[in-house]
Coordinates of C-alpha atoms in Angstrom, one line a residue:
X1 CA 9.9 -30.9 -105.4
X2 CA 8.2 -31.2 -108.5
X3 CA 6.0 -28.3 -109.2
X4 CA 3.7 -28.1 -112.8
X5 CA 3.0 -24.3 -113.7
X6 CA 0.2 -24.3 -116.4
X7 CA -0.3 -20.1 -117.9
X8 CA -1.0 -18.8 -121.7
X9 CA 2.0 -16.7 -121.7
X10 CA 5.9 -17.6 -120.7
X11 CA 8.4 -15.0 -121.5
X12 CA 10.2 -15.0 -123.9
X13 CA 8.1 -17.5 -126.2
X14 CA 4.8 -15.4 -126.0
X15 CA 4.0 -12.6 -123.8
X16 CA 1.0 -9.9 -123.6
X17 CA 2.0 -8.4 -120.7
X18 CA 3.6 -8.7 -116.7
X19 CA 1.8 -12.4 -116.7
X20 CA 4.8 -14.1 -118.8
X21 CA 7.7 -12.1 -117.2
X22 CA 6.6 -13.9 -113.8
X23 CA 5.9 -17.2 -115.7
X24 CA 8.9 -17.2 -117.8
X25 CA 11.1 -15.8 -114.7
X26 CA 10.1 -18.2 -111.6
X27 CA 10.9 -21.3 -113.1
X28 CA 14.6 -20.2 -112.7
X29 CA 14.5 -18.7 -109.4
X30 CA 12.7 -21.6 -108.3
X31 CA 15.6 -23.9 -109.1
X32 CA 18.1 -22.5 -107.1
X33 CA 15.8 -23.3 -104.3
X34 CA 15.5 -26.8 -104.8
X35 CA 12.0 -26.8 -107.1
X36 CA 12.2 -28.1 -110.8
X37 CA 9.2 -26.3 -112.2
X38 CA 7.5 -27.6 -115.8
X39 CA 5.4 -25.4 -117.7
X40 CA 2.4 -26.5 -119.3
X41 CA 1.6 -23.5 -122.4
X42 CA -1.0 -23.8 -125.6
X43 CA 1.2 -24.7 -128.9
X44 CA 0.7 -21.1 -130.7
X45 CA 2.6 -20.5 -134.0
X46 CA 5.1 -18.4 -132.1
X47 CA 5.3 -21.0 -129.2
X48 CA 6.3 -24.3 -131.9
X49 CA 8.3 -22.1 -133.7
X50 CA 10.8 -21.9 -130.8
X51 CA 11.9 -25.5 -130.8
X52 CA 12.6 -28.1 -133.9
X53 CA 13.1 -31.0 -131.9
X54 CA 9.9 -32.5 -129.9
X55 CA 8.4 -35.4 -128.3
X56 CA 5.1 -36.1 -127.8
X57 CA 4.6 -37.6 -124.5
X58 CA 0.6 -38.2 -124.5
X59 CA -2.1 -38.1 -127.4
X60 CA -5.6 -37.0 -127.4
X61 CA -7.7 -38.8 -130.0
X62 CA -10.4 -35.6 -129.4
X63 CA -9.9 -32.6 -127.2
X64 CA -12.5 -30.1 -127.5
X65 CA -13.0 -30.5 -131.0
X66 CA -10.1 -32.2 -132.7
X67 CA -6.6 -34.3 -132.0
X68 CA -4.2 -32.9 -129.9
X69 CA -0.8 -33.7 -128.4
X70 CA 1.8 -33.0 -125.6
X71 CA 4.9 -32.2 -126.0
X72 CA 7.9 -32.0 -123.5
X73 CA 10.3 -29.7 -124.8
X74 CA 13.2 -27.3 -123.2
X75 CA 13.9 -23.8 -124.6
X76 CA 16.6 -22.0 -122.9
X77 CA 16.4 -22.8 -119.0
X78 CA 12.7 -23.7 -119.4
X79 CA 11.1 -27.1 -119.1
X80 CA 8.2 -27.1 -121.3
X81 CA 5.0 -29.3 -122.0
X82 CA 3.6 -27.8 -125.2
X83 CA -0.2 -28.9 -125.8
X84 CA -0.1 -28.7 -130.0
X85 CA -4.0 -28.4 -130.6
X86 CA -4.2 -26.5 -134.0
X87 CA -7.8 -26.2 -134.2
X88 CA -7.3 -24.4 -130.8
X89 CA -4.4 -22.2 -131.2
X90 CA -2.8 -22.4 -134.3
X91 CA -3.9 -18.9 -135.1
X92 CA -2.6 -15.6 -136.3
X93 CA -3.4 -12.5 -134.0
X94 CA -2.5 -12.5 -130.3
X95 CA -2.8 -15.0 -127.9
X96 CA -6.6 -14.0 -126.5
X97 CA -8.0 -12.5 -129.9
X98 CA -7.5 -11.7 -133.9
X99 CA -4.9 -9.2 -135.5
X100 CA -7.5 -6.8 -135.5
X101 CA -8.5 -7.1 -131.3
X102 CA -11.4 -8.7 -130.8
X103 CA -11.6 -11.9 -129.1
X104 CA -11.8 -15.6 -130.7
X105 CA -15.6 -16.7 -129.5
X106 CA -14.2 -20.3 -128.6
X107 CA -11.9 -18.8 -125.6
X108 CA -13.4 -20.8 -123.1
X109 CA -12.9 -24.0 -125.3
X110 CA -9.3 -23.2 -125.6
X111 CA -8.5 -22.5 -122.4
X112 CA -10.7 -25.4 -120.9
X113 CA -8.8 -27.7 -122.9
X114 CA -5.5 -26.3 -122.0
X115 CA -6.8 -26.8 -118.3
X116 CA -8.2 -30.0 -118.8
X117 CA -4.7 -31.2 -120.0
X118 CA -3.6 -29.4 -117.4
X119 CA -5.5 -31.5 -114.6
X120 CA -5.2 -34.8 -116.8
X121 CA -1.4 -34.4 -116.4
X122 CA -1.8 -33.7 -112.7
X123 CA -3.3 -36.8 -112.3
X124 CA -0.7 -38.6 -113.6
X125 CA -1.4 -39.0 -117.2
X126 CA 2.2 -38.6 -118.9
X127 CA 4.2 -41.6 -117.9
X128 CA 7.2 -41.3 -115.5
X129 CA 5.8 -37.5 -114.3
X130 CA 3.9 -36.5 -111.4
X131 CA 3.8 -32.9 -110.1
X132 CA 3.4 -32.9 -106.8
X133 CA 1.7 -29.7 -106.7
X134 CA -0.2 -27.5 -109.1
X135 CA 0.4 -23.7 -109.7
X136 CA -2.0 -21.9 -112.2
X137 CA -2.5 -18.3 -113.7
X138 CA -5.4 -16.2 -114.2
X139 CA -8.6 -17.3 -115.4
X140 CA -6.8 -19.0 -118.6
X141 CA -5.7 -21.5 -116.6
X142 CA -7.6 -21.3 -113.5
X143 CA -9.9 -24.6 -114.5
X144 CA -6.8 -26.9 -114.3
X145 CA -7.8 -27.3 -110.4
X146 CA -11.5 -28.0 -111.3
X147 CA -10.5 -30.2 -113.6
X148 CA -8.1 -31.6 -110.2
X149 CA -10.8 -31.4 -107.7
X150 CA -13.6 -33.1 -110.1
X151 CA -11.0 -36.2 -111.4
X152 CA -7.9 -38.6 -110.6
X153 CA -5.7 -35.5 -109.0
X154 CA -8.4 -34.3 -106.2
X155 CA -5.5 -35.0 -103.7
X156 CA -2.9 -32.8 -105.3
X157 CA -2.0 -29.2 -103.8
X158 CA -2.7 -26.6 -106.1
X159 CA -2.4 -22.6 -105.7
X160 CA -3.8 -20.1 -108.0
X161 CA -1.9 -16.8 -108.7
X162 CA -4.8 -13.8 -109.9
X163 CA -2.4 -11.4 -111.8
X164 CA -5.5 -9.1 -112.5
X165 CA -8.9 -10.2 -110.7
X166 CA -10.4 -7.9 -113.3
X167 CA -9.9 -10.4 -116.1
X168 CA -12.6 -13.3 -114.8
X169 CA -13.5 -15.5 -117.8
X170 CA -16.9 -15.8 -117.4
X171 CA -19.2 -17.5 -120.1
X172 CA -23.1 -18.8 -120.4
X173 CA -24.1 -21.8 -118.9
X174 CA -25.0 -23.1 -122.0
X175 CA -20.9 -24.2 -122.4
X176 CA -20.9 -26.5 -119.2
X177 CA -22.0 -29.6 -120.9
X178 CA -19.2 -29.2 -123.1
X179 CA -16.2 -29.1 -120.6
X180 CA -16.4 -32.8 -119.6
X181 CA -17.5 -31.9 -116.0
X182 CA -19.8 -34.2 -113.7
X183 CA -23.0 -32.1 -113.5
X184 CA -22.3 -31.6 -109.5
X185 CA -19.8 -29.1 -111.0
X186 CA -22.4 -26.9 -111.8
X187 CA -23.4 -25.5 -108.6
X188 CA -22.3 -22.5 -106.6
X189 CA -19.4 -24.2 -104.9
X190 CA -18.1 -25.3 -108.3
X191 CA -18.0 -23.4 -111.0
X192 CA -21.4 -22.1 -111.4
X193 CA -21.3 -18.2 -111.4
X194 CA -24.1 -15.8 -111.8
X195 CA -25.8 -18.3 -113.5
X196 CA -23.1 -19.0 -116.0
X197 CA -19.7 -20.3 -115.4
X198 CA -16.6 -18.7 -114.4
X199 CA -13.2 -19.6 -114.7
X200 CA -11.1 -17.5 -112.6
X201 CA -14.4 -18.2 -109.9
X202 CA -13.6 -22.1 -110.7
X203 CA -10.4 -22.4 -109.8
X204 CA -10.2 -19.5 -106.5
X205 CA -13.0 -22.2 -105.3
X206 CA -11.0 -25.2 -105.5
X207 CA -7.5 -24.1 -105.1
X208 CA -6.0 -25.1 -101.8
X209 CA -4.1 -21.7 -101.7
X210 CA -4.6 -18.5 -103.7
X211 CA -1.6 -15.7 -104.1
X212 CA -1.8 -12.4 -105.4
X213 CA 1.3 -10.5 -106.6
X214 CA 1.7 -7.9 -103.9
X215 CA 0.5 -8.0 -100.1
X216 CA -1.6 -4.6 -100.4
X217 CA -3.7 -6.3 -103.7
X218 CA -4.2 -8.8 -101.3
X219 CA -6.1 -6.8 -98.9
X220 CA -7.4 -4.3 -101.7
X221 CA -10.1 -7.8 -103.3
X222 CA -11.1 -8.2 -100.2
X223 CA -13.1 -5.2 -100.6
X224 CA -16.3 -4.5 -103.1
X225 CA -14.1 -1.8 -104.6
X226 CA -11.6 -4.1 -105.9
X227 CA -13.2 -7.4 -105.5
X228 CA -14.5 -7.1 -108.7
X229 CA -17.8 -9.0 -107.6
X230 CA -15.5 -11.8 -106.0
X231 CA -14.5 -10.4 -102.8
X232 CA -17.2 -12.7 -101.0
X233 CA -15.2 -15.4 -102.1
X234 CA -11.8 -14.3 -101.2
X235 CA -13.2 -13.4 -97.9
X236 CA -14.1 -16.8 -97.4
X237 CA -11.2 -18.3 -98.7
X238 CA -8.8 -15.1 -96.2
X239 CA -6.9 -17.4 -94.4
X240 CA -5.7 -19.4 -97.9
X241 CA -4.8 -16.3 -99.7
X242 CA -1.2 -14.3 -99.5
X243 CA 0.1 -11.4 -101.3
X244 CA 3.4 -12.2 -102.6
X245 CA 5.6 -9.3 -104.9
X246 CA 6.6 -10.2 -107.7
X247 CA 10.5 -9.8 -108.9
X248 CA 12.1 -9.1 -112.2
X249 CA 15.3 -10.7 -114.1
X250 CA 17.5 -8.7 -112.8
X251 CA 19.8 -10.3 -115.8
X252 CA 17.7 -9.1 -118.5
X253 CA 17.1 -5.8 -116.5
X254 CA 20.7 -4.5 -116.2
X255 CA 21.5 -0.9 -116.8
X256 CA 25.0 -2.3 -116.8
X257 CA 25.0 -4.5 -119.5
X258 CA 21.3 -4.1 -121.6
X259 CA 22.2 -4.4 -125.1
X260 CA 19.4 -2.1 -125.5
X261 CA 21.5 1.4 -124.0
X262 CA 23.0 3.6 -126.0
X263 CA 25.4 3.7 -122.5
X264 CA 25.4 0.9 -119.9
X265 CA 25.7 3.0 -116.5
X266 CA 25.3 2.2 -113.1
X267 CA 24.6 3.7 -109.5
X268 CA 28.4 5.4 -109.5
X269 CA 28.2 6.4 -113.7
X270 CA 24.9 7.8 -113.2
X271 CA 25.8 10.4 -115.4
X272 CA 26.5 8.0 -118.3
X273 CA 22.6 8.3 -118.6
X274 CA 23.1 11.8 -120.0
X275 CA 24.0 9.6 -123.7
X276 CA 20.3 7.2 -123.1
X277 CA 18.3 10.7 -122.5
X278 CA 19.9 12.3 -125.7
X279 CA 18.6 8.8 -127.8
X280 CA 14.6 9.6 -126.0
X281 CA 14.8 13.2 -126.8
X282 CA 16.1 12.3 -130.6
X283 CA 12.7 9.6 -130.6
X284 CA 10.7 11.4 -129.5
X285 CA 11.1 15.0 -130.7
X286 CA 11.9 16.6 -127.6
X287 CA 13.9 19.5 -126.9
X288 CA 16.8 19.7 -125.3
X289 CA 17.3 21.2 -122.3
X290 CA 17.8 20.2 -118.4
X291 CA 13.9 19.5 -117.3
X292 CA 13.3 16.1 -116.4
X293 CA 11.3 13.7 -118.9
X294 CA 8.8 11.9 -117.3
X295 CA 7.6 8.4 -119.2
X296 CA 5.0 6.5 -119.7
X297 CA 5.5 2.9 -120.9
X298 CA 2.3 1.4 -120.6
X299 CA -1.6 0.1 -122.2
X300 CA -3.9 3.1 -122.9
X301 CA -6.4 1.9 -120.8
X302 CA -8.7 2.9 -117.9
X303 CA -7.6 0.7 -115.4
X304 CA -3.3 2.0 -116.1
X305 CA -5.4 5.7 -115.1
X306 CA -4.2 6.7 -118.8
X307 CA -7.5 9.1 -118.6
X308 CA -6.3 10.7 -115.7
X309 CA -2.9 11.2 -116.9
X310 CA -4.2 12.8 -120.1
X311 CA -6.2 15.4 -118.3
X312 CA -3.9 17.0 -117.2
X313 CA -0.9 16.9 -119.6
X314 CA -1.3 20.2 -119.6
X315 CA -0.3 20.8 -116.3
X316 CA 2.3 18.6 -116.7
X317 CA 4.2 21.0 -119.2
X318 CA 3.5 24.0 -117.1
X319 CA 5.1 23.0 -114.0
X320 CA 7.9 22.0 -116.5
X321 CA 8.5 18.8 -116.9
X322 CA 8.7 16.8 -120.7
X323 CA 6.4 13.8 -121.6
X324 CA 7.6 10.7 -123.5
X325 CA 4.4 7.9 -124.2
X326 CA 4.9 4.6 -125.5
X327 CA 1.8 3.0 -125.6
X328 CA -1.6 1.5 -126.7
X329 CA -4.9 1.0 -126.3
X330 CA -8.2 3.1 -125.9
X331 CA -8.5 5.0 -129.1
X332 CA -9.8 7.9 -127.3
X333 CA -6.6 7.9 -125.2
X334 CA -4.5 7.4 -127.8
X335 CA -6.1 10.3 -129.9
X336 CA -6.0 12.8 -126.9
X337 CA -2.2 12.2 -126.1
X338 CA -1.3 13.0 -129.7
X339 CA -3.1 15.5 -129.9
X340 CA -1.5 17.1 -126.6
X341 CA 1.9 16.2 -128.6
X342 CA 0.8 18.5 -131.1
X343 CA -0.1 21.2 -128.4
X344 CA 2.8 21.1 -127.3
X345 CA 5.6 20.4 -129.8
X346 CA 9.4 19.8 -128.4
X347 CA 7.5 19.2 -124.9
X348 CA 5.2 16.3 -125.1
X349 CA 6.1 13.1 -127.5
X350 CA 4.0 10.3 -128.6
X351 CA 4.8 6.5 -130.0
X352 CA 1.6 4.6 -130.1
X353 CA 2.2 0.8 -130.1
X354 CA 4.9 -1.5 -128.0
X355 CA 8.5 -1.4 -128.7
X356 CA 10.7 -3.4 -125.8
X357 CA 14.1 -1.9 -126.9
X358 CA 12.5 1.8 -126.7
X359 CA 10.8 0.4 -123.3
X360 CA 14.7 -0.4 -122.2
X361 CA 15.9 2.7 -123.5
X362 CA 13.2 4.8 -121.8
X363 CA 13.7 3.6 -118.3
X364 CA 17.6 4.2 -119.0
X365 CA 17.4 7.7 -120.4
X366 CA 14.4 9.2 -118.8
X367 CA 14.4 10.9 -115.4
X368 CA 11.0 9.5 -114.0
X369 CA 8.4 7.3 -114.8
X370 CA 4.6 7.4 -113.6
X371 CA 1.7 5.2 -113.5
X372 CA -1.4 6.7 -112.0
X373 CA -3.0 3.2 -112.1
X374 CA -6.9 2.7 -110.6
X375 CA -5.4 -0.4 -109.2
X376 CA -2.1 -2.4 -109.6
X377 CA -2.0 -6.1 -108.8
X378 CA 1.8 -6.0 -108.6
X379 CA 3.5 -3.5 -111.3
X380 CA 6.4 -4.3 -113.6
X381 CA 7.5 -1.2 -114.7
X382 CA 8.5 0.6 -111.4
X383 CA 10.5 -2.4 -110.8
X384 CA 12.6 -1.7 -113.8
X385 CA 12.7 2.2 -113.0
X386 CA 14.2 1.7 -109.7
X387 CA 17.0 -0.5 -111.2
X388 CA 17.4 2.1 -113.9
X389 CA 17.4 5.3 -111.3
X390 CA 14.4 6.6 -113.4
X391 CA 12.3 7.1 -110.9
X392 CA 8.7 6.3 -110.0
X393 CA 6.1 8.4 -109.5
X394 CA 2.8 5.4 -108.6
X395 CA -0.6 5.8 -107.2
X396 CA -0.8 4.5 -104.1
X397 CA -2.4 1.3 -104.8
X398 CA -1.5 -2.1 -104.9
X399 CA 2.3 -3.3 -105.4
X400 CA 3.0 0.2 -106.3
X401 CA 2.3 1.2 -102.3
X402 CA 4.3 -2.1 -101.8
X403 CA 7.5 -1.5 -103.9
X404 CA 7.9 2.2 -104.0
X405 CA 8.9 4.5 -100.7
X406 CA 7.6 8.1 -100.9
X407 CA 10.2 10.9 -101.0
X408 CA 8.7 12.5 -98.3
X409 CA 10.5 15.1 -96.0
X410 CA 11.4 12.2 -93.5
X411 CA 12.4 9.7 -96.6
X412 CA 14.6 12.1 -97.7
X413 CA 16.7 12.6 -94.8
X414 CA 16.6 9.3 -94.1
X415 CA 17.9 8.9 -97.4
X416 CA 15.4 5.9 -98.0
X417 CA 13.2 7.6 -100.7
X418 CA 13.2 5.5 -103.8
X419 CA 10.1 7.7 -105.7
X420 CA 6.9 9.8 -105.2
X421 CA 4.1 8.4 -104.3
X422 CA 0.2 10.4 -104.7
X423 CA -3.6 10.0 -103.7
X424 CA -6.0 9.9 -103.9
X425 CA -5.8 8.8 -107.6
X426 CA -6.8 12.2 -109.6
X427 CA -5.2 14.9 -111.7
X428 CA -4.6 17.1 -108.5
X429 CA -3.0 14.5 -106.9
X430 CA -0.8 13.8 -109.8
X431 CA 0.2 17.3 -110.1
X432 CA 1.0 17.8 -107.0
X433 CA 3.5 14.5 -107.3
X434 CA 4.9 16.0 -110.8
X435 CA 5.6 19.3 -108.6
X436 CA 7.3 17.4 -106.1
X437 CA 9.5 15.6 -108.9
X438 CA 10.6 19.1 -110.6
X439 CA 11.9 20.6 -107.4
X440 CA 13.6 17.7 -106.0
X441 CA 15.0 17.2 -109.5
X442 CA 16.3 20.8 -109.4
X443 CA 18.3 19.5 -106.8
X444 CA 20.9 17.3 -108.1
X445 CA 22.5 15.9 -105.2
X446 CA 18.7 15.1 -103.8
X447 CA 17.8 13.4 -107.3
X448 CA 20.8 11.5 -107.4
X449 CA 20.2 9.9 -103.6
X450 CA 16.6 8.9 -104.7
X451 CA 18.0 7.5 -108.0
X452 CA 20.8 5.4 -106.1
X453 CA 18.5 4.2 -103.4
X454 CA 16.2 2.4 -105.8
X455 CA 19.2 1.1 -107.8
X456 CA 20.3 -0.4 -104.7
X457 CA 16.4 -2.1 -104.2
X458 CA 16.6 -5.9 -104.1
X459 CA 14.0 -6.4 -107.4
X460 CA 15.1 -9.3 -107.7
X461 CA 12.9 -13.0 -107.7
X462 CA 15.3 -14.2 -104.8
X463 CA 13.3 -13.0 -102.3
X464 CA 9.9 -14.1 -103.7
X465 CA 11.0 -17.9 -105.1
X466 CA 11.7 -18.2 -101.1
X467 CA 7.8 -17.3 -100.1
X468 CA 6.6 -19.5 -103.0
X469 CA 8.8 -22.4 -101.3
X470 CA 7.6 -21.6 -98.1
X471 CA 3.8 -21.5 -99.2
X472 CA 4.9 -24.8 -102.0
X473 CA 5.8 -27.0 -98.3
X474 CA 2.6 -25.4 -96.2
X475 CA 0.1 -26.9 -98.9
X476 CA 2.5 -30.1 -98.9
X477 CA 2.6 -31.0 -95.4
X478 CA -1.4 -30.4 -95.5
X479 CA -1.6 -33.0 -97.9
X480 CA 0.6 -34.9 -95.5
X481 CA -2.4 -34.2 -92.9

């Protein structure tokens, strides 16, 4: 089964955040399942400078503003199309924006063409290649199955994934005549939205199937609280749209073997940690004693519940538990946590920005991790804290209610717990959880159940590749129909 993925981020070419872990991940766990996946992603400076060797397989003369190229490339385990526009995306800064964080204004005309290509190539226009379904990503991408349902590959599956149904893409109407749509396009079960046009609304109208990254997300945009303003579309479209949760490389993710440990430990060596926790004390300026450090590894934003977390950091420290935050964002958050770090010297530490090895070394030396998130689509991070035994403590929202099993009194003598769940999403709900953590942490033959029975949680993409599979051969033998 030939399968084309089209996304703006693949680990480990380019990533921003959880979006290119899955991108960069499936492809493999895909292939063990009989599914060669090709990857279409824009030709940033980070992206070309991963490969010497390329072939361009189609030219465009003029793509949204200047010549552009396909390239088929393979970097590691990955089978790559690279679409080299450099009046698009040969660009320092991030992916979405400049250096200094704001956005490029010609977003929709990168990401159009990179969808346009997307649908072109769908349709058969690279010689001896021809998906036979279409899986896209967030709004980025989300007009490859406009660009399907208005051209040559109208009668190709496609799915979309929504990763965050936050992130929409919507632009003025004054941009339609410029994406190389019939005008039919332009109405309200095309990509017409609110009087302007809308990406992620494009391509959850025309996509035969539409996944989320955890069941519970599923359920949670069907409501106006987390619809977004879409939810009366995904009602519509309920009986095309599953929750699947997404896995982790469990390769990369190995407290066994990551290069990144000062000790590689498992379930039986758990107290190998003790040499990662010395490293995240050392970093982070904390004293040394026996209270569990709670992390953060995470954006400073609203939407992660940073504002809640801050409020009561305070709290935090008196019901005695550390703090170590790596992270960025909000520059009010960011300026309130260091400012609690300086509150509370040897108890609270603070590294604004993103380091991965830290990130690895965090998960493998602190005791918990927490993420009081307003909503989750899926969650990465308390994936890698169960296979690291630093355990999660999640709202219970999204994949977080999915993946994480509270440590409640029937949990624990079950011995199923995996982490501590709290809501409703506030400080007192938090601090309740944080209390919950201390005492059961004061109990080490209790902390050390909870920490093997999330090592022992299958994180893995096996599980997930299977569904995708199972939903890949659904859309196929509708098209069969």
């Amino acid at each position: 089964m030939q399968v084309l993925s089209v996304t703006p981020e693949i680990f480990p070419l380019i990533k921003t955040g959880g979006l290119a872990d899955v991108t960069g991940a499936l492809p493999i766990a895909l292939a063990g399942n009989g599914v060669a996946m090709r990857t279409l992603i824009p030709g940033y400076p980070v992206v070309k400078e991963a490969f010497k060797k390329k072939k361009a397989v189609y030219q465009y003369p003029l793509l949204q503003g200047g010549k552009a190229s396909v390239h088929a490339v393979k970097v590691g385990e990955l089978d790559l199309f690279v679409l080299d526009a450099p009046h698009l995306f040969d660009r320092q800064g991030g992916p979405y924006g400049t250096a200094s964080g704001s956005d490029w204004p010609d977003n929709w005309r990168r990401f159009a063409a990179l969808s346009q290509v997307g649908g072109d190539i769908a349709g058969g226009a690279i010689s001896g290649y021809q998906p036979d379904i279409v899986h896209a990503h967030d709004w980025q991408s989300a007009m490859t199955l406009a660009y399907m349902r208005y051209g040559k590959a109208v009668g190709v599956p496609s799915l979309i994934t929504v990763h965050n149904l936050a992130f929409q893409g919507q632009f003025g109407a004054g941009i339609f005549g410029e994406l190389g749509l019939p005008s039919v396009a332009m109405q309200l079960d095309g990509v017409e939205y609110y009087g302007g046009v809308g990406f992620l609304k494009a391509g959850l109208q025309a996509a035969w199937a539409i996944t989320t990254v955890s069941p519970t997300y599923a359920q949670e945009i069907r409501s106006p609280e987390f619809g977004m303003g879409l939810d009366g579309l995904i009602n519509m479209r309920a009986t095309d749209l599953h929750g699947i949760v997404n896995g982790i490389d469990v390769d990369i993710w190995n407290p066994a073997t990551d290069k990144h440990m000062v000790a590689n430990y498992s379930a039986e060596t758990l107290e190998a940690r003790g040499l990662n926790r010395k490293a995240v004390e050392d970093r982070f300026n904390l004293e040394n004693d026996d209270s569990p450090i709670v992390c953060v590894v995470s954006r400073l934003t609203w939407q992660k519940g940073m504002d809640i977390l801050a409020a009561v950091v305070d709290g935090i420290v008196q019901r005695g538990a550390r703090l170590a935050i790596l992270g960025s964002g909000d520059a009010g958050l960011e300026g309130s946590l260091l400012a609690a770090a300086a509150r509370h010297r040897g108890r609270v530490g603070v590294v604004i920005g993103y380091d991965e090895a830290l990130s690895h070394i965090m998960q493998g030396g602190c005791d918990a991790i927490v993420i009081p998130s307003r909503f989750e689509p899926c969650g990465l991070t308390q994936l890698y804290g169960l296979r690291y035994g630093c355990v999660p403590v999640v709202a219970r929202t999204g994949g977080l209610a999915d993946t994480i099993i509270d440590a409640n009194e029937a949990a624990l003598s079950a011995g199923v717990a995996t982490g501590f769940q709290f809501a409703p999403n506030n400080g007192g709900a938090l601090l309740h959880a944080i209390r919950r953590l201390v005492e059961a942490h004061a109990r080490p033959a209790t902390w050390a159940s909870i920490q093997r029975q999330g090592m022992k949680a299958d994180v893995s993409w096996d599980k997930s590749a299977e569904k995708y599979v199972e939903l890949y051969r659904l859309l196929l033998s509708k098209r069969a129909a």
